[in-house]
mmCIF file of C-alpha atoms and ligand atoms in Angstrom:
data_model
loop_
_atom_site.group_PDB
_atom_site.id
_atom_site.type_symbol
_atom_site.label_atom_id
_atom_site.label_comp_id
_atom_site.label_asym_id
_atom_site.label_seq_id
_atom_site.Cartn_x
_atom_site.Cartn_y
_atom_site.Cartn_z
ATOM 1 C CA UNK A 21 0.000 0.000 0.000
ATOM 2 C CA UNK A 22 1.652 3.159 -0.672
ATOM 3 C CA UNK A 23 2.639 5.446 1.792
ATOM 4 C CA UNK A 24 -0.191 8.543 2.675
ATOM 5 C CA UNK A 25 0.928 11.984 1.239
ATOM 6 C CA UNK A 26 3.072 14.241 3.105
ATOM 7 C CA UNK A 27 1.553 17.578 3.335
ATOM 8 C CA UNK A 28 3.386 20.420 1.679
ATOM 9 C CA UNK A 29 4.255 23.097 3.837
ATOM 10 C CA UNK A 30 4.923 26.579 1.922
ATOM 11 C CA UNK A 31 7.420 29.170 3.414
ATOM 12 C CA UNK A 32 8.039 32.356 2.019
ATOM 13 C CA UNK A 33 11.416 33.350 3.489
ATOM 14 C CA UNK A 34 13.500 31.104 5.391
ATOM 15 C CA UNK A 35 12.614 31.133 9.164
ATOM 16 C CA UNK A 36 14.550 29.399 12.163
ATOM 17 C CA UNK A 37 15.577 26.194 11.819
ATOM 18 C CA UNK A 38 13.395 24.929 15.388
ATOM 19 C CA UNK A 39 10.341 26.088 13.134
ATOM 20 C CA UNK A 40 11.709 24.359 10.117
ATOM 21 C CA UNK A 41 11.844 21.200 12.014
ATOM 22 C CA UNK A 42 8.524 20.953 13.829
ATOM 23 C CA UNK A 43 7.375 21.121 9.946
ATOM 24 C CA UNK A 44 9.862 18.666 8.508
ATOM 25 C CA UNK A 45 8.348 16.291 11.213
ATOM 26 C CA UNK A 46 4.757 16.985 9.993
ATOM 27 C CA UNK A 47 5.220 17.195 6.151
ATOM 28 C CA UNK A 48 7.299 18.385 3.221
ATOM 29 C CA UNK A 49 8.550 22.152 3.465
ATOM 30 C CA UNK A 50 9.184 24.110 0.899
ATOM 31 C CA UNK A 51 11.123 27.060 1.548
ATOM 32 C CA UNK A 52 12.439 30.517 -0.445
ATOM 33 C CA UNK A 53 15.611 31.037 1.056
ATOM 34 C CA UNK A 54 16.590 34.608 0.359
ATOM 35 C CA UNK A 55 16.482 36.735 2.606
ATOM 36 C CA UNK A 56 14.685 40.143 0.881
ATOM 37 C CA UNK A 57 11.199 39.709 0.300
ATOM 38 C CA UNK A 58 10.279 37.433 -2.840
ATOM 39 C CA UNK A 59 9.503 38.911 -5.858
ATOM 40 C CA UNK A 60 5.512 38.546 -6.689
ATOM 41 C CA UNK A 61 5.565 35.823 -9.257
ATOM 42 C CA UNK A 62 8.275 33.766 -7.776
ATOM 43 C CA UNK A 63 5.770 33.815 -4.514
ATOM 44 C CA UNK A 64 2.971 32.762 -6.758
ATOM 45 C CA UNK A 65 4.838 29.812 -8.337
ATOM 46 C CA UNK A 66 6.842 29.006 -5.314
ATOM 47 C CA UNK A 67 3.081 28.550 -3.061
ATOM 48 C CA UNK A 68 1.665 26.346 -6.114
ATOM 49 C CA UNK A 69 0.567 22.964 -4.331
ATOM 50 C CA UNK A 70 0.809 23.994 -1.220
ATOM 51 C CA UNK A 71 -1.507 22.404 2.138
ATOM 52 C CA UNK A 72 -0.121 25.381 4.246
ATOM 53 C CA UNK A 73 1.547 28.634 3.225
ATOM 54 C CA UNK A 74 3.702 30.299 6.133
ATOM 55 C CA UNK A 75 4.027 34.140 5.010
ATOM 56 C CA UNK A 76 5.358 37.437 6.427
ATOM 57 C CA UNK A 77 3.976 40.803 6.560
ATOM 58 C CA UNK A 78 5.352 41.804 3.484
ATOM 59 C CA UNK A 79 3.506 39.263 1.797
ATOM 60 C CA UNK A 80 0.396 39.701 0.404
ATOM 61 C CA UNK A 81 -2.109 37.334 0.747
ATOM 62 C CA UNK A 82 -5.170 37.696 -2.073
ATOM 63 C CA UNK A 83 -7.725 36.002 -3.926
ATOM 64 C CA UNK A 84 -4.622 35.680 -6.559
ATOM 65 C CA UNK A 85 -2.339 34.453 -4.346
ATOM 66 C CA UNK A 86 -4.826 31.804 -2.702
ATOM 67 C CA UNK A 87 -5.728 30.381 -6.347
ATOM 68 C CA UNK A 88 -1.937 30.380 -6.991
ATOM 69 C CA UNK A 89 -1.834 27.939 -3.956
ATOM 70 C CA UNK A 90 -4.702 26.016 -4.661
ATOM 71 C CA UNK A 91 -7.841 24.467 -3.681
ATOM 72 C CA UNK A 92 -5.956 22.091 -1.522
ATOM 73 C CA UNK A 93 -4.347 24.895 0.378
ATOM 74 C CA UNK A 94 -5.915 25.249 3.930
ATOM 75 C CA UNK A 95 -4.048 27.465 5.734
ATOM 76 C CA UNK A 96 -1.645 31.177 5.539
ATOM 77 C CA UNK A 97 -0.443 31.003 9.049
ATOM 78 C CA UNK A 98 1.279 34.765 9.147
ATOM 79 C CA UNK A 99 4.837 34.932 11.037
ATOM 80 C CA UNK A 100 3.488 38.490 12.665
ATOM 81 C CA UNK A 101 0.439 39.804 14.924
ATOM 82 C CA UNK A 102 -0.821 42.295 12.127
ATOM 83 C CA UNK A 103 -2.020 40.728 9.204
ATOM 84 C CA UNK A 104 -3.452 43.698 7.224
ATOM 85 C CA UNK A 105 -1.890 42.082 4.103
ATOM 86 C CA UNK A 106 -3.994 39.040 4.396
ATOM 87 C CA UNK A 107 -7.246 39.271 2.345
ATOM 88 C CA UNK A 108 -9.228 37.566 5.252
ATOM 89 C CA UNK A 109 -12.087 37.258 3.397
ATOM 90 C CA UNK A 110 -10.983 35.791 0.315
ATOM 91 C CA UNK A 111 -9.461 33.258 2.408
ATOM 92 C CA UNK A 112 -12.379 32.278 3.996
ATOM 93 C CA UNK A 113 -14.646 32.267 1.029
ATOM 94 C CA UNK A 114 -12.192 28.929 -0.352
ATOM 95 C CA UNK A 115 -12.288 27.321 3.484
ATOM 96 C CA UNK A 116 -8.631 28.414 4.140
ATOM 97 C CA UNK A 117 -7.824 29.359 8.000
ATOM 98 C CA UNK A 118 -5.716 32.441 8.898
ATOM 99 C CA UNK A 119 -3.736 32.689 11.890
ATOM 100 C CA UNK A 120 -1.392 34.876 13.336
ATOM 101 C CA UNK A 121 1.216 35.106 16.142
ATOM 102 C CA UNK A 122 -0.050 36.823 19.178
ATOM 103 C CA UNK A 123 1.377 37.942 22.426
ATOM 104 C CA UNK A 124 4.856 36.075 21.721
ATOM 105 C CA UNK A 125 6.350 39.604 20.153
ATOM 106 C CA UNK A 126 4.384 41.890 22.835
ATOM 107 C CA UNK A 127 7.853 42.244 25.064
ATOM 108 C CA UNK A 128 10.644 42.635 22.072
ATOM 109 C CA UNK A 129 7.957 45.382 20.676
ATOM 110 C CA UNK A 130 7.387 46.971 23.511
ATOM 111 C CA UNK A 131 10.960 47.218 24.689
ATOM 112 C CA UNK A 132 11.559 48.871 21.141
ATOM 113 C CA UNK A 133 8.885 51.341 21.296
ATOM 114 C CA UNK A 134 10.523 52.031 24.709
ATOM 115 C CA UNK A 135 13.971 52.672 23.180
ATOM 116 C CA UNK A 136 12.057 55.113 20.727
ATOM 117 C CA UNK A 137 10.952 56.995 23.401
ATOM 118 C CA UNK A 138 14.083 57.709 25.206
ATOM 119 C CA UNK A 139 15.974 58.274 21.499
ATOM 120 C CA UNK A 140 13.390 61.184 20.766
ATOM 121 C CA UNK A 141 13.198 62.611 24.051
ATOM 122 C CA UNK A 142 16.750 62.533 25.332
ATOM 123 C CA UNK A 143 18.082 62.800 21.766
ATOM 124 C CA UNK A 144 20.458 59.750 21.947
ATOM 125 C CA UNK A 145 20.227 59.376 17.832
ATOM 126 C CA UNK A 146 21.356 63.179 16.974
ATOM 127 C CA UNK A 147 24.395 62.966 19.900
ATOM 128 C CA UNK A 148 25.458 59.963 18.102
ATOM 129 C CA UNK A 149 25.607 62.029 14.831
ATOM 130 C CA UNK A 150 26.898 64.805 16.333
ATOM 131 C CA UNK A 151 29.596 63.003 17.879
ATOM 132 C CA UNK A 152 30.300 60.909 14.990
ATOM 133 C CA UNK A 153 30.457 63.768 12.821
ATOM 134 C CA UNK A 154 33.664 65.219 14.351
ATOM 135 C CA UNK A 155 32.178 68.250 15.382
ATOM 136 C CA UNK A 156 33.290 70.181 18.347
ATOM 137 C CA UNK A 157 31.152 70.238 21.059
ATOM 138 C CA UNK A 158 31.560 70.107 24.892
ATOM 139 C CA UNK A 159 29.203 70.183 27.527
ATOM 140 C CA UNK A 160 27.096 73.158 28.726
ATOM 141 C CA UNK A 161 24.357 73.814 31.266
ATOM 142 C CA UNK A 162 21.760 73.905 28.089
ATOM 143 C CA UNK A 163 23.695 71.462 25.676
ATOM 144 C CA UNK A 164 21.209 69.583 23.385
ATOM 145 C CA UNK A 165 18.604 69.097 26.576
ATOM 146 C CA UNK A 166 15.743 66.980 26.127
ATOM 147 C CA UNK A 167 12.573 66.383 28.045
ATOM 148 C CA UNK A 168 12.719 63.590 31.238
ATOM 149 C CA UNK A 169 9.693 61.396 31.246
ATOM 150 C CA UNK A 170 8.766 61.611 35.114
ATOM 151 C CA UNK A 171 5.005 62.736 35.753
ATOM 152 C CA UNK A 172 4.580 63.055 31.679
ATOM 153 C CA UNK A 173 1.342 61.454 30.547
ATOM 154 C CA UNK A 174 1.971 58.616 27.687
ATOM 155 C CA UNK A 175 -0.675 58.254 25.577
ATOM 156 C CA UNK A 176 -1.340 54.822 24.276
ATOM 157 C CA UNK A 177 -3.952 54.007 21.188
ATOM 158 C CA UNK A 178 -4.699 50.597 21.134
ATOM 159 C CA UNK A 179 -4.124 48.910 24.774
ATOM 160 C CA UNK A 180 -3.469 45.191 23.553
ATOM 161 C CA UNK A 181 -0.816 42.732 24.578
ATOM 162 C CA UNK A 182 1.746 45.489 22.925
ATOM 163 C CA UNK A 183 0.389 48.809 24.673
ATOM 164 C CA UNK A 184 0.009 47.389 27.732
ATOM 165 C CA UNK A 185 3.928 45.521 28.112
ATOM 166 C CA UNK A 186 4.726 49.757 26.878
ATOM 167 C CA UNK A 187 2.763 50.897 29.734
ATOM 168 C CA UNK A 188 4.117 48.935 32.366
ATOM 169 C CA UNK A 189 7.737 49.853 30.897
ATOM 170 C CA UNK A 190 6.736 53.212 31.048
ATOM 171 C CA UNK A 191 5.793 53.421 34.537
ATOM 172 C CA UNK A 192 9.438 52.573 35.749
ATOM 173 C CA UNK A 193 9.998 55.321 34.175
ATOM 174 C CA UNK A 194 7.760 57.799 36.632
ATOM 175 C CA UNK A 195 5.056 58.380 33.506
ATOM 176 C CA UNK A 196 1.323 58.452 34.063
ATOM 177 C CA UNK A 197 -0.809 56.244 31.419
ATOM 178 C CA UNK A 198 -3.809 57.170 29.524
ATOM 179 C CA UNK A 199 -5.202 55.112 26.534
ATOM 180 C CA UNK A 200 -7.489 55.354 23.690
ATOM 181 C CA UNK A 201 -8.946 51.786 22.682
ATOM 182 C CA UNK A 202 -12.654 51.116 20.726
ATOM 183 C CA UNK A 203 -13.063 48.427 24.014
ATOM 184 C CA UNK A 204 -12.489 49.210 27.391
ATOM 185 C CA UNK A 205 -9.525 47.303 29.038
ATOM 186 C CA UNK A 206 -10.948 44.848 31.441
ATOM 187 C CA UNK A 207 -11.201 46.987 35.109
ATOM 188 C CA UNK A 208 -7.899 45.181 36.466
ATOM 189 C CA UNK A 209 -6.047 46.366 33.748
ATOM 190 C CA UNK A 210 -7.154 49.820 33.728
ATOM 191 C CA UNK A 211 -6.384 49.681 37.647
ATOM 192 C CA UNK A 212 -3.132 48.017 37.836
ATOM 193 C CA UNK A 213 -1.978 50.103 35.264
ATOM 194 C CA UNK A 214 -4.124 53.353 36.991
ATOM 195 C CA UNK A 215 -4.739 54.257 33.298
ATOM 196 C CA UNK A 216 -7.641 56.505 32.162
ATOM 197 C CA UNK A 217 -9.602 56.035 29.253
ATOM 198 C CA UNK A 218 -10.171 59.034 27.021
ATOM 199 C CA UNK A 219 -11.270 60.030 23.463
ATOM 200 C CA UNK A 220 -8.745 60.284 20.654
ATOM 201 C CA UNK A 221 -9.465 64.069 20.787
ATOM 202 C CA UNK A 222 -8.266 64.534 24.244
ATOM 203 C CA UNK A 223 -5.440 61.791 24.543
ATOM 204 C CA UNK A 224 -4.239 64.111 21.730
ATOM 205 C CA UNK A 225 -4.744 67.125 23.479
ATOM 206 C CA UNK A 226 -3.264 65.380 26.709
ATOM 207 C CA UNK A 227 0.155 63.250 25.737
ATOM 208 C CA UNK A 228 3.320 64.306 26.097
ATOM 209 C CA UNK A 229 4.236 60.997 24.372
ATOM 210 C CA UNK A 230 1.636 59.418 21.877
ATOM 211 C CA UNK A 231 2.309 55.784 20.857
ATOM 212 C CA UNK A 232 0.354 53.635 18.654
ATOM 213 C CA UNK A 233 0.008 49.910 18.702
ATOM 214 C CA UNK A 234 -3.499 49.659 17.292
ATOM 215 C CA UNK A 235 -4.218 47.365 14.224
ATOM 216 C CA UNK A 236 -4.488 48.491 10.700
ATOM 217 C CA UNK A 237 -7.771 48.314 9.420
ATOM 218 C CA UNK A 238 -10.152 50.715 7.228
ATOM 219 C CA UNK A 239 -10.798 52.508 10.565
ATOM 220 C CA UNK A 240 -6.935 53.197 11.630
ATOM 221 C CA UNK A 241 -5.495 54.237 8.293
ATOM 222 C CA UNK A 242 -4.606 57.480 8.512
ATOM 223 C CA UNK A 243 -5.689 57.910 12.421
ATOM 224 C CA UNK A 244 -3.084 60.382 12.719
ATOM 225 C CA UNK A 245 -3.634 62.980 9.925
ATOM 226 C CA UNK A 246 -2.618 66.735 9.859
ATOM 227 C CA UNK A 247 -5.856 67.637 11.893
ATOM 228 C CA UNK A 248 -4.624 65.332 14.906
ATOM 229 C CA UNK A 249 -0.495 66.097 14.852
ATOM 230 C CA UNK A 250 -2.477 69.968 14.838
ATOM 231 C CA UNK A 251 -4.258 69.221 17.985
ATOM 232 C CA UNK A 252 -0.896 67.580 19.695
ATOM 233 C CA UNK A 253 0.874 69.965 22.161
ATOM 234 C CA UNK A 254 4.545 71.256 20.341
ATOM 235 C CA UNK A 255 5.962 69.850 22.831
ATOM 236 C CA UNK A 256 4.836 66.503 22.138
ATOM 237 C CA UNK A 257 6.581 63.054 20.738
ATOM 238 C CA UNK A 258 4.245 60.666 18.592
ATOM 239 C CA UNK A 259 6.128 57.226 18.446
ATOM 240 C CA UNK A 260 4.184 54.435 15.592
ATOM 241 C CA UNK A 261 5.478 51.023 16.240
ATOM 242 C CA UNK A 262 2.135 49.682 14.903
ATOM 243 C CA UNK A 263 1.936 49.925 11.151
ATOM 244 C CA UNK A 264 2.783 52.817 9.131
ATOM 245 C CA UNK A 265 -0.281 53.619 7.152
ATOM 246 C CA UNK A 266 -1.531 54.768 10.554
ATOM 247 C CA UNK A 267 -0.108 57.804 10.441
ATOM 248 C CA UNK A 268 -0.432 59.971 6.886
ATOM 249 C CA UNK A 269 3.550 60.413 6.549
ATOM 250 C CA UNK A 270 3.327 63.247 4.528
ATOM 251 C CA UNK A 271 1.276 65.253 7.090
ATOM 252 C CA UNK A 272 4.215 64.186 9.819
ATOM 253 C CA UNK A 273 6.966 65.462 8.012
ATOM 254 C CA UNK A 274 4.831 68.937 7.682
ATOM 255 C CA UNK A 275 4.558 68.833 11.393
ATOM 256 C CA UNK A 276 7.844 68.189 11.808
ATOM 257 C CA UNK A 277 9.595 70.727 10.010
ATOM 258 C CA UNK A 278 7.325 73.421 11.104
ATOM 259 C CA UNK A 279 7.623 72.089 15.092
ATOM 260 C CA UNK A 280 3.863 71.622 15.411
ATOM 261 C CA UNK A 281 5.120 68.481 17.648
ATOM 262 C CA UNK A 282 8.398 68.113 18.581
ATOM 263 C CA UNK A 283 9.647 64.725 17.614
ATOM 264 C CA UNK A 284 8.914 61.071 16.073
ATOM 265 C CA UNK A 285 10.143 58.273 16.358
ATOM 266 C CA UNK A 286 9.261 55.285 13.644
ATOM 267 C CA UNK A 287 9.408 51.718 13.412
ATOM 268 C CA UNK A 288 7.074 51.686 10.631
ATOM 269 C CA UNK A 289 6.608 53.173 7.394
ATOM 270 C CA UNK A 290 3.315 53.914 5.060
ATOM 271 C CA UNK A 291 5.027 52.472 1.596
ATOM 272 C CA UNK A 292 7.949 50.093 3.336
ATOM 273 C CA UNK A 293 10.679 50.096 2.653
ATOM 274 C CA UNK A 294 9.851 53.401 1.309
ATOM 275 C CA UNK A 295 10.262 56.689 3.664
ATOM 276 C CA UNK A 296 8.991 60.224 3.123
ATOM 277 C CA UNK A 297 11.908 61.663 1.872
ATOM 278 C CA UNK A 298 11.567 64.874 3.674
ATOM 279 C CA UNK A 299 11.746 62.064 7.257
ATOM 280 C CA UNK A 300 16.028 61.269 7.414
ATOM 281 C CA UNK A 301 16.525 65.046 6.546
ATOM 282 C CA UNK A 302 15.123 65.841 10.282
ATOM 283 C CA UNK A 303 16.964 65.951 13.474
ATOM 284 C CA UNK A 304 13.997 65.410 15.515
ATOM 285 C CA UNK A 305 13.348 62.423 13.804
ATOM 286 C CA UNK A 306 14.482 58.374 14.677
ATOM 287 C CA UNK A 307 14.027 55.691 12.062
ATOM 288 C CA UNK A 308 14.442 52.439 12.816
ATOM 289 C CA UNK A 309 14.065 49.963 9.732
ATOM 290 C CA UNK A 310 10.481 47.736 11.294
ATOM 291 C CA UNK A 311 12.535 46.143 14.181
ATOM 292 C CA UNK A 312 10.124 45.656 16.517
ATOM 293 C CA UNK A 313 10.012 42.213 17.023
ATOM 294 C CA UNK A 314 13.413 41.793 15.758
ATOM 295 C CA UNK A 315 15.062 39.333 18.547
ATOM 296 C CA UNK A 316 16.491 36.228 18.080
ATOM 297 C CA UNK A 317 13.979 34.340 21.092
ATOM 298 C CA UNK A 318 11.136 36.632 19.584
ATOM 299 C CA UNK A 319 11.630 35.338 15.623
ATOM 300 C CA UNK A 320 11.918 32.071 16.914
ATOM 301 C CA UNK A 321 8.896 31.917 19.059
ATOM 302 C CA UNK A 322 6.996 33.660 16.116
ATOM 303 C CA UNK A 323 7.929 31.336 13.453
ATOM 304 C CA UNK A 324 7.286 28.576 15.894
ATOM 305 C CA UNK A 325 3.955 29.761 17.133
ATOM 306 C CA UNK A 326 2.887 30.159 13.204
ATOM 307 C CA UNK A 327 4.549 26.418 12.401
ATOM 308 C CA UNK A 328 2.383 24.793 15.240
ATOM 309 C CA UNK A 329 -0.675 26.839 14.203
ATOM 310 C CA UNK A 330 -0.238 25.698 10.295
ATOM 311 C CA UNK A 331 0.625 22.078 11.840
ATOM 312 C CA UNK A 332 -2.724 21.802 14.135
ATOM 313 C CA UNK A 333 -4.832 23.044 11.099
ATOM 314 C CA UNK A 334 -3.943 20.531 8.899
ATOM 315 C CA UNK A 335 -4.033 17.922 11.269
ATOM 316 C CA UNK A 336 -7.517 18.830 11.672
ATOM 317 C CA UNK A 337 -7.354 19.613 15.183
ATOM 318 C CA UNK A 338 -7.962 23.251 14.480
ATOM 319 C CA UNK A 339 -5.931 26.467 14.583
ATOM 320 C CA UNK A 340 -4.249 27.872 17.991
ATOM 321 C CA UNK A 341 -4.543 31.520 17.192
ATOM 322 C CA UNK A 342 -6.763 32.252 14.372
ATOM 323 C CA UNK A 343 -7.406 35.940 13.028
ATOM 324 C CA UNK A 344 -11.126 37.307 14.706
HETATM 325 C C1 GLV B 2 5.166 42.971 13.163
HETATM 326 O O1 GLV B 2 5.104 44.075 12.749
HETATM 327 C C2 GLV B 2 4.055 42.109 13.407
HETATM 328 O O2 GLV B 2 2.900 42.462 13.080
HETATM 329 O O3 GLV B 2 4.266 41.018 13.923
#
């Protein structure tokens, strides 16, 4: 009798080996090995066949992509939390689950959004130029100061997993903690964190530090638009480790150059790997190229987490974190 079918599991990038092996156990893997994102129709011929199709956020997952695949193909397990370029619906109108990696990258992205704002507000990124550059300088009672966090309010859209590791971080640091979220954070959260709920309108009004770590959807894009950077105080900081269509970019750079806040910090861009060009010409400005779950234990749990969820699915015992 011959031997049943492996199934074929699909990655598009090559991902830890740990991940790669809980797959070789379970099937065939097929893998792209480079390590930019794939061109489109090398994706499209390379997920041809395929049971399960691992991706990454720069992937996108449509009704082209899913016919590329297959009618055999019955789950895109995403290595990320977002998963904005997943066409959720076309996937479920051909039976094919969607999952996603939840609350493993909530420390590593926090911890970055954290190092964001201490770059913008102490200015770590422009003394590193400025010392680099060979410039003289020496120190002086109002030498490049910045703003200390104590008593400052941080402003968090979107209290999740994410915002709420970046609010505990940030009350070591002496700030107070308000949020914007469309739900309410359960009552223990909101008291063990003794952060306020507010409308977008006031947080705005309110923050001395603004971070995002809400999804993208229809709703989010473009949250943060010239009307809102308007209504932040100059003194301000907006920090988007989130996603970058969030915030209009264009609109940011405006504020930025005419000091209508006074700094950003980004993790994320609207047209990746794109960035407003106006952005790196800005000393009030730090770019960091989407790191924010960019550790070695954090990859690895990721790709793990999205190797056991493509794994349970096709053994037909369901997916462990599926998209809502
Ligand atoms: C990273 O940006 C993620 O969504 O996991």
């Amino acid at each position: 009798m011959a031997a049943p079918q492996r199934p074929l599991f699909v990655l598009t990038n090559r991902l830890p080996e740990s991940a790669v092996a809980l797959l070789r156990e379970a099937g065939e893997v097929r893998s792209d090995e480079r390590e930019a994102a794939i061109p489109r129709r090398d994706l499209l011929d390379l997920v041809a066949g395929a049971e399960a199709v691992l991706t990454l956020l720069g992937d996108r997952v449509d009704a082209e992509l899913l016919d590329a695949a297959g009618p055999q193909l019955r789950c895109v397990a995403n290595v990320a939390v977002g998963y904005d370029n997943v066409d959720v619906a076309a996937a479920a109108e051909r039976g094919v689950v969607v999952t996603n990696t939840p609350g493993v990258l909530d420390e590593a992205t926090a911890d970055l959004t954290l190092a964001l704002i201490l770059a913008t507000t102490r200015r770590v990124v422009e003394g590193d130029r400025l010392v680099r550059s060979g410039r003289a300088w020496s120190w002086g009672m109002h030498f490049m100061l910045g703003g200390g966090l104590q008593g400052k309010l941080l402003g968090i859209v979107g209290l999740g997993g994410i915002g709420r590791r970046v609010a505990q971080r940030a009350r070591a640091f002496g700030m107070r903690i308000a949020y914007h979220s469309r739900h309410r954070a359960p009552a223990e959260v909101e008291a063990g964190l003794e952060a306020e709920r507010m409308p977008l309108e006031r947080l705005l009004a309110e923050a001395d530090v603004l971070s995002l770590h809400c999804p993208l959807t229809p709703e989010t894009h473009h949250l943060i638009g010239a009307a809102e950077l308007a209504a932040m105080k100059p003194s301000a900081v907006l920090v988007n480790t989130a996603r970058g269509p969030v915030v209009d970019e264009g609109a940011l750079a405006a504020a930025l150059e005419e000091g209508r806040i006074a700094a950003a910090g980004l993790d994320v861009y609207e047209r990746e790997p794109h960035v407003e060009r106006r952005l790196p010409e800005l000393d009030n400005v730090v770019l960091v190229p989407h790191l924010g779950s960019a550790t070695v234990e954090t990859r690895t749990a990721m790709a793990e987490l999205a190797a056991r969820n493509a794994i349970s699915v096709l053994s037909g015992q369901g997916p462990l974190t599926p998209v809502r």
